[in-house]
Structure formats: structure tokens, C-alpha cells
Amino acid sequence: MQILDRINENFNGLQSGSQGNEENIAAAGENNYSEVKVEHLNFFYGNVQALFDVNIAVKKKGVAALIGPSGCGKSTFLRVLNRMNDLVPNTRLEGKITVHGEDIYSPATDVVELRKKVGMVFQQPNPFPKSIYDNIAYGPRIHGQKNKAKLDQIVEESLKGGALWEEVKDRLHEPALALSGGQQQRLCIARALAVQPKVLLMDEPTSAIDPIATQRIEDLVRDLCQNYTIIIVTHNMQQAARISDNTGFFLQGEMVEWGETSQIFTKPEDQRTEDYITGRFG
């Protein structure tokens, strides 16, 4: 039970949607509103089923962590939420997913606008081979922003949001690839913030960086969740306990258990969850 004890110690110690969606959200009340809602999700790669009847409701703002062993469907699930799996041939989805009140798999959904609303940060930092400034300005420019003063403001605010402004404000036109790994990851977060998403997806964002940079990313996530809904995949259970409000445990494509992080790590309802977090497998 040493792993569980350490986890318990850690635990204790992009633009708006349609006007109709906003009115529905306001009418529902923020406490009862789910920013991301997944109902009876089944997902297939060809004839192989990767996700099985997943149901989850993520409240507006805060951090939701997804844990589970490698190959259990966590990253597949994350990519479903902004339709990145559309880029993979011969995939198929059943069920319903709403993000900020919109059915994201409706034929009427604009996928470009969806990916503006639902930002993504990957495991490996992936800055563009451009300047720091141009990395941040890229998204706003793609969406039609051409005013230099406005772009300057977006770049500054986004880098501040990514906790990077003070480190790079005097070298904005230097190559982004010259930054350290941790700085590059924060740049990628800032780049995602530049288009004002509603939801930020993070796929193991600290697995490729050092412990000091990891701490800065974790602190940043806790700051950002005051304004954004964040869903993070992590193999680090201590990290999930430190930074998340809710946690979901995936196993073999099934969402075995979902609930408040304190409950998942101290009184899991499913024996498989307890076996995983106490290190019996995974």
C-alpha cells in the first residue's frame, strides 16, 4: 500500500460557441453544466474495437485526469474529443459527444472551429520551425487576425498564460526550437491558448521533460484550470493526485471508474482500480 499512501499524501498536501449554446449553458447553471459530455461511446479501428461504452461528464473548468496502463485507450479517447482520429483511415465511432453544448460529430459541425475550441498539447513538444512570436501568432492569423497591434497583444497574453513571457519577452523573434524542452512545452500550451479554447487536452505533457520543468507545467495546469476545462492523460498517478479534481481509470478500452480524485485514490469502488493504483499491475 506504499504507493497509495504516497498518493494520498500528495493529494492532501478557444472562442465562444453559438449564442444558443451560451443561453442553454446559462440556463442550466454552471454547477450542473458539463463542458464535455460523452454518452455510450464506442470507437473502432477497422474491425478492432478500442473503446467500449464510455460515459463521462466533465464539468466546466477544473482538471480531469485519465489514468491506466499503456494501450488502454486513454490517448484514443482524448483524440476523439477534437476529432483528430478523423485523420486515421477506416475508423468508426458510435455514441454522442458534446463539447460546450455542441454535438461535435454532427454533420453540421465545422471541424476547424471545433479544433479551435478544443486545443491539444502532445507528449513531445512540437513547436513550429518558426520564431517564438510566429508560433503564437500562427493560430490567430489562420483564423483571420491581421492587425499587428492585436497580434502583439495576443502573443503577450498567451505567453503570460503559458508562464513563459518573462523568459522570452526580449527574444520573441528568435527560433522556438532554441528553447529548452520544458520551455517548448509551455510554448505549445501558450500556442493553444492563443485561439481562446474552451477545453485544453493534454496527452502526457510532462513525460518527455525533466522534473523541474514538470513542476512548472503542473503549477501552470493548476493556474489555467481557473479559466479552462483541462483533460490530461498521465501515467504518473502522483501527478494525477496532485493536479486533478476528477480522475477516470481506463482498462482495455473501458472506463472502469470515474469520480472525484480523492475518492478514486482513497476509496475506489472497483477492485481493478485499487489493484492498479496500488501497483499490482500496470
GROMACS .gro file of N, CA and C in nm, residues 120-127 132 135-136 155-169 171 176 179-194 200 202 205-206 209-221 223-224:
model
  189
  120MET      N    1  -0.507   2.114  -2.816
  120MET     CA    2  -0.438   1.989  -2.785
  120MET      C    3  -0.290   2.014  -2.763
  121VAL      N    4  -0.236   1.955  -2.657
  121VAL     CA    5  -0.092   1.959  -2.628
  121VAL      C    6  -0.044   1.814  -2.622
  122PHE      N    7   0.061   1.785  -2.697
  122PHE     CA    8   0.104   1.646  -2.715
  122PHE      C    9   0.216   1.608  -2.619
  123GLN      N   10   0.249   1.479  -2.619
  123GLN     CA   11   0.352   1.425  -2.532
  123GLN      C   12   0.487   1.488  -2.559
  124GLN      N   13   0.525   1.493  -2.686
  124GLN     CA   14   0.652   1.556  -2.725
  124GLN      C   15   0.625   1.701  -2.763
  125PRO      N   16   0.700   1.797  -2.709
  125PRO     CA   17   0.683   1.937  -2.752
  125PRO      C   18   0.701   1.946  -2.904
  126ASN      N   19   0.613   2.018  -2.970
  126ASN     CA   20   0.619   2.024  -3.116
  126ASN      C   21   0.606   2.168  -3.167
  127PRO      N   22   0.697   2.257  -3.126
  127PRO     CA   23   0.692   2.393  -3.181
  127PRO      C   24   0.718   2.392  -3.331
  132ILE      N   25   0.949   3.234  -3.194
  132ILE     CA   26   0.857   3.225  -3.080
  132ILE      C   27   0.730   3.303  -3.109
  135ASN      N   28   0.508   3.133  -3.372
  135ASN     CA   29   0.438   3.015  -3.320
  135ASN      C   30   0.307   3.054  -3.256
  136ILE      N   31   0.309   3.160  -3.174
  136ILE     CA   32   0.188   3.202  -3.103
  136ILE      C   33   0.089   3.268  -3.199
  155VAL      N   34  -0.002   3.759  -2.849
  155VAL     CA   35   0.123   3.690  -2.821
  155VAL      C   36   0.164   3.711  -2.675
  156GLU      N   37   0.158   3.835  -2.630
  156GLU     CA   38   0.198   3.864  -2.492
  156GLU      C   39   0.106   3.794  -2.393
  157GLU      N   40  -0.025   3.805  -2.413
  157GLU     CA   41  -0.119   3.745  -2.319
  157GLU      C   42  -0.109   3.592  -2.319
  158SER      N   43  -0.086   3.534  -2.436
  158SER     CA   44  -0.076   3.388  -2.444
  158SER      C   45   0.051   3.338  -2.377
  159LEU      N   46   0.162   3.409  -2.398
  159LEU     CA   47   0.288   3.369  -2.333
  159LEU      C   48   0.280   3.388  -2.182
  160LYS      N   49   0.209   3.490  -2.139
  160LYS     CA   50   0.187   3.505  -1.995
  160LYS      C   51   0.100   3.390  -1.943
  161GLY      N   52  -0.002   3.355  -2.020
  161GLY     CA   53  -0.087   3.243  -1.981
  161GLY      C   54  -0.010   3.113  -1.975
  162GLY      N   55   0.093   3.099  -2.060
  162GLY     CA   56   0.177   2.981  -2.060
  162GLY      C   57   0.296   2.991  -1.967
  163ALA      N   58   0.299   3.096  -1.883
  163ALA     CA   59   0.407   3.117  -1.785
  163ALA      C   60   0.544   3.121  -1.851
  164LEU      N   61   0.551   3.188  -1.968
  164LEU     CA   62   0.676   3.191  -2.043
  164LEU      C   63   0.720   3.333  -2.080
  165TRP      N   64   0.632   3.429  -2.063
  165TRP     CA   65   0.657   3.565  -2.110
  165TRP      C   66   0.787   3.624  -2.054
  166GLU      N   67   0.808   3.614  -1.925
  166GLU     CA   68   0.926   3.677  -1.864
  166GLU      C   69   1.056   3.615  -1.915
  167GLU      N   70   1.050   3.491  -1.959
  167GLU     CA   71   1.171   3.423  -2.006
  167GLU      C   72   1.203   3.454  -2.151
  168VAL      N   73   1.104   3.496  -2.229
  168VAL     CA   74   1.128   3.511  -2.374
  168VAL      C   75   1.091   3.649  -2.430
  169LYS      N   76   1.044   3.740  -2.346
  169LYS     CA   77   0.992   3.868  -2.397
  169LYS      C   78   1.095   3.949  -2.474
  171ARG      N   79   1.329   3.810  -2.668
  171ARG     CA   80   1.379   3.733  -2.784
  171ARG      C   81   1.266   3.665  -2.860
  176ALA      N   82   1.199   2.921  -3.207
  176ALA     CA   83   1.136   2.850  -3.095
  176ALA      C   84   1.210   2.721  -3.064
  179LEU      N   85   1.461   2.691  -2.767
  179LEU     CA   86   1.417   2.684  -2.628
  179LEU      C   87   1.444   2.546  -2.570
  180SER      N   88   1.452   2.538  -2.438
  180SER     CA   89   1.467   2.409  -2.372
  180SER      C   90   1.339   2.327  -2.389
  181GLY      N   91   1.346   2.198  -2.357
  181GLY     CA   92   1.229   2.112  -2.372
  181GLY      C   93   1.111   2.159  -2.291
  182GLY      N   94   1.134   2.198  -2.166
  182GLY     CA   95   1.025   2.247  -2.082
  182GLY      C   96   0.967   2.377  -2.134
  183GLN      N   97   1.054   2.465  -2.184
  183GLN     CA   98   1.007   2.591  -2.241
  183GLN      C   99   0.927   2.565  -2.368
  184GLN      N  100   0.973   2.470  -2.449
  184GLN     CA  101   0.899   2.436  -2.571
  184GLN      C  102   0.759   2.385  -2.538
  185GLN      N  103   0.747   2.305  -2.432
  185GLN     CA  104   0.615   2.255  -2.396
  185GLN      C  105   0.525   2.369  -2.349
  186ARG      N  106   0.579   2.461  -2.271
  186ARG     CA  107   0.498   2.576  -2.230
  186ARG      C  108   0.464   2.665  -2.349
  187LEU      N  109   0.553   2.672  -2.447
  187LEU     CA  110   0.522   2.746  -2.570
  187LEU      C  111   0.404   2.680  -2.642
  188CYS      N  112   0.403   2.548  -2.647
  188CYS     CA  113   0.293   2.477  -2.713
  188CYS      C  114   0.161   2.501  -2.640
  189ILE      N  115   0.167   2.509  -2.509
  189ILE     CA  116   0.047   2.541  -2.432
  189ILE      C  117   0.002   2.684  -2.464
  190ALA      N  118   0.097   2.777  -2.466
  190ALA     CA  119   0.064   2.916  -2.500
  190ALA      C  120   0.007   2.926  -2.640
  191ARG      N  121   0.061   2.849  -2.734
  191ARG     CA  122   0.010   2.849  -2.872
  191ARG      C  123  -0.134   2.801  -2.876
  192ALA      N  124  -0.166   2.700  -2.795
  192ALA     CA  125  -0.305   2.653  -2.789
  192ALA      C  126  -0.396   2.759  -2.729
  193LEU      N  127  -0.348   2.834  -2.631
  193LEU     CA  128  -0.430   2.937  -2.566
  193LEU      C  129  -0.458   3.055  -2.658
  194ALA      N  130  -0.373   3.075  -2.758
  194ALA     CA  131  -0.383   3.195  -2.843
  194ALA      C  132  -0.514   3.203  -2.920
  200LEU      N  133  -0.885   2.228  -2.302
  200LEU     CA  134  -0.746   2.201  -2.335
  200LEU      C  135  -0.718   2.054  -2.305
  202MET      N  136  -0.447   1.746  -2.292
  202MET     CA  137  -0.303   1.727  -2.274
  202MET      C  138  -0.272   1.579  -2.269
  205PRO      N  139   0.178   1.550  -2.106
  205PRO     CA  140   0.259   1.667  -2.142
  205PRO      C  141   0.392   1.678  -2.070
  206THR      N  142   0.414   1.599  -1.965
  206THR     CA  143   0.539   1.610  -1.890
  206THR      C  144   0.628   1.486  -1.902
  209ILE      N  145   0.996   1.564  -2.037
  209ILE     CA  146   1.073   1.676  -1.982
  209ILE      C  147   1.122   1.642  -1.842
  210ASP      N  148   1.216   1.722  -1.792
  210ASP     CA  149   1.280   1.692  -1.664
  210ASP      C  150   1.189   1.729  -1.546
  211PRO      N  151   1.227   1.684  -1.424
  211PRO     CA  152   1.139   1.706  -1.307
  211PRO      C  153   1.113   1.853  -1.275
  212ILE      N  154   1.211   1.940  -1.294
  212ILE     CA  155   1.190   2.082  -1.265
  212ILE      C  156   1.088   2.141  -1.363
  213ALA      N  157   1.106   2.108  -1.492
  213ALA     CA  158   1.010   2.155  -1.592
  213ALA      C  159   0.872   2.094  -1.569
  214THR      N  160   0.869   1.969  -1.522
  214THR     CA  161   0.741   1.904  -1.490
  214THR      C  162   0.667   1.982  -1.382
  215GLN      N  163   0.739   2.024  -1.280
  215GLN     CA  164   0.677   2.101  -1.172
  215GLN      C  165   0.617   2.229  -1.224
  216ARG      N  166   0.686   2.296  -1.317
  216ARG     CA  167   0.636   2.421  -1.372
  216ARG      C  168   0.509   2.397  -1.455
  217ILE      N  169   0.507   2.287  -1.528
  217ILE     CA  170   0.387   2.255  -1.607
  217ILE      C  171   0.270   2.223  -1.513
  218GLU      N  172   0.296   2.148  -1.407
  218GLU     CA  173   0.189   2.116  -1.312
  218GLU      C  174   0.134   2.244  -1.248
  219ASP      N  175   0.222   2.334  -1.207
  219ASP     CA  176   0.177   2.461  -1.149
  219ASP      C  177   0.094   2.539  -1.251
  220LEU      N  178   0.139   2.535  -1.377
  220LEU     CA  179   0.068   2.606  -1.483
  220LEU      C  180  -0.072   2.547  -1.504
  221VAL      N  181  -0.081   2.415  -1.503
  221VAL     CA  182  -0.211   2.350  -1.520
  221VAL      C  183  -0.308   2.393  -1.411
  223ASP      N  184  -0.304   2.670  -1.248
  223ASP     CA  185  -0.342   2.809  -1.273
  223ASP      C  186  -0.445   2.818  -1.387
  224LEU      N  187  -0.418   2.745  -1.495
  224LEU     CA  188  -0.504   2.753  -1.613
  224LEU      C  189  -0.644   2.700  -1.588
   0.00000   0.00000   0.00000
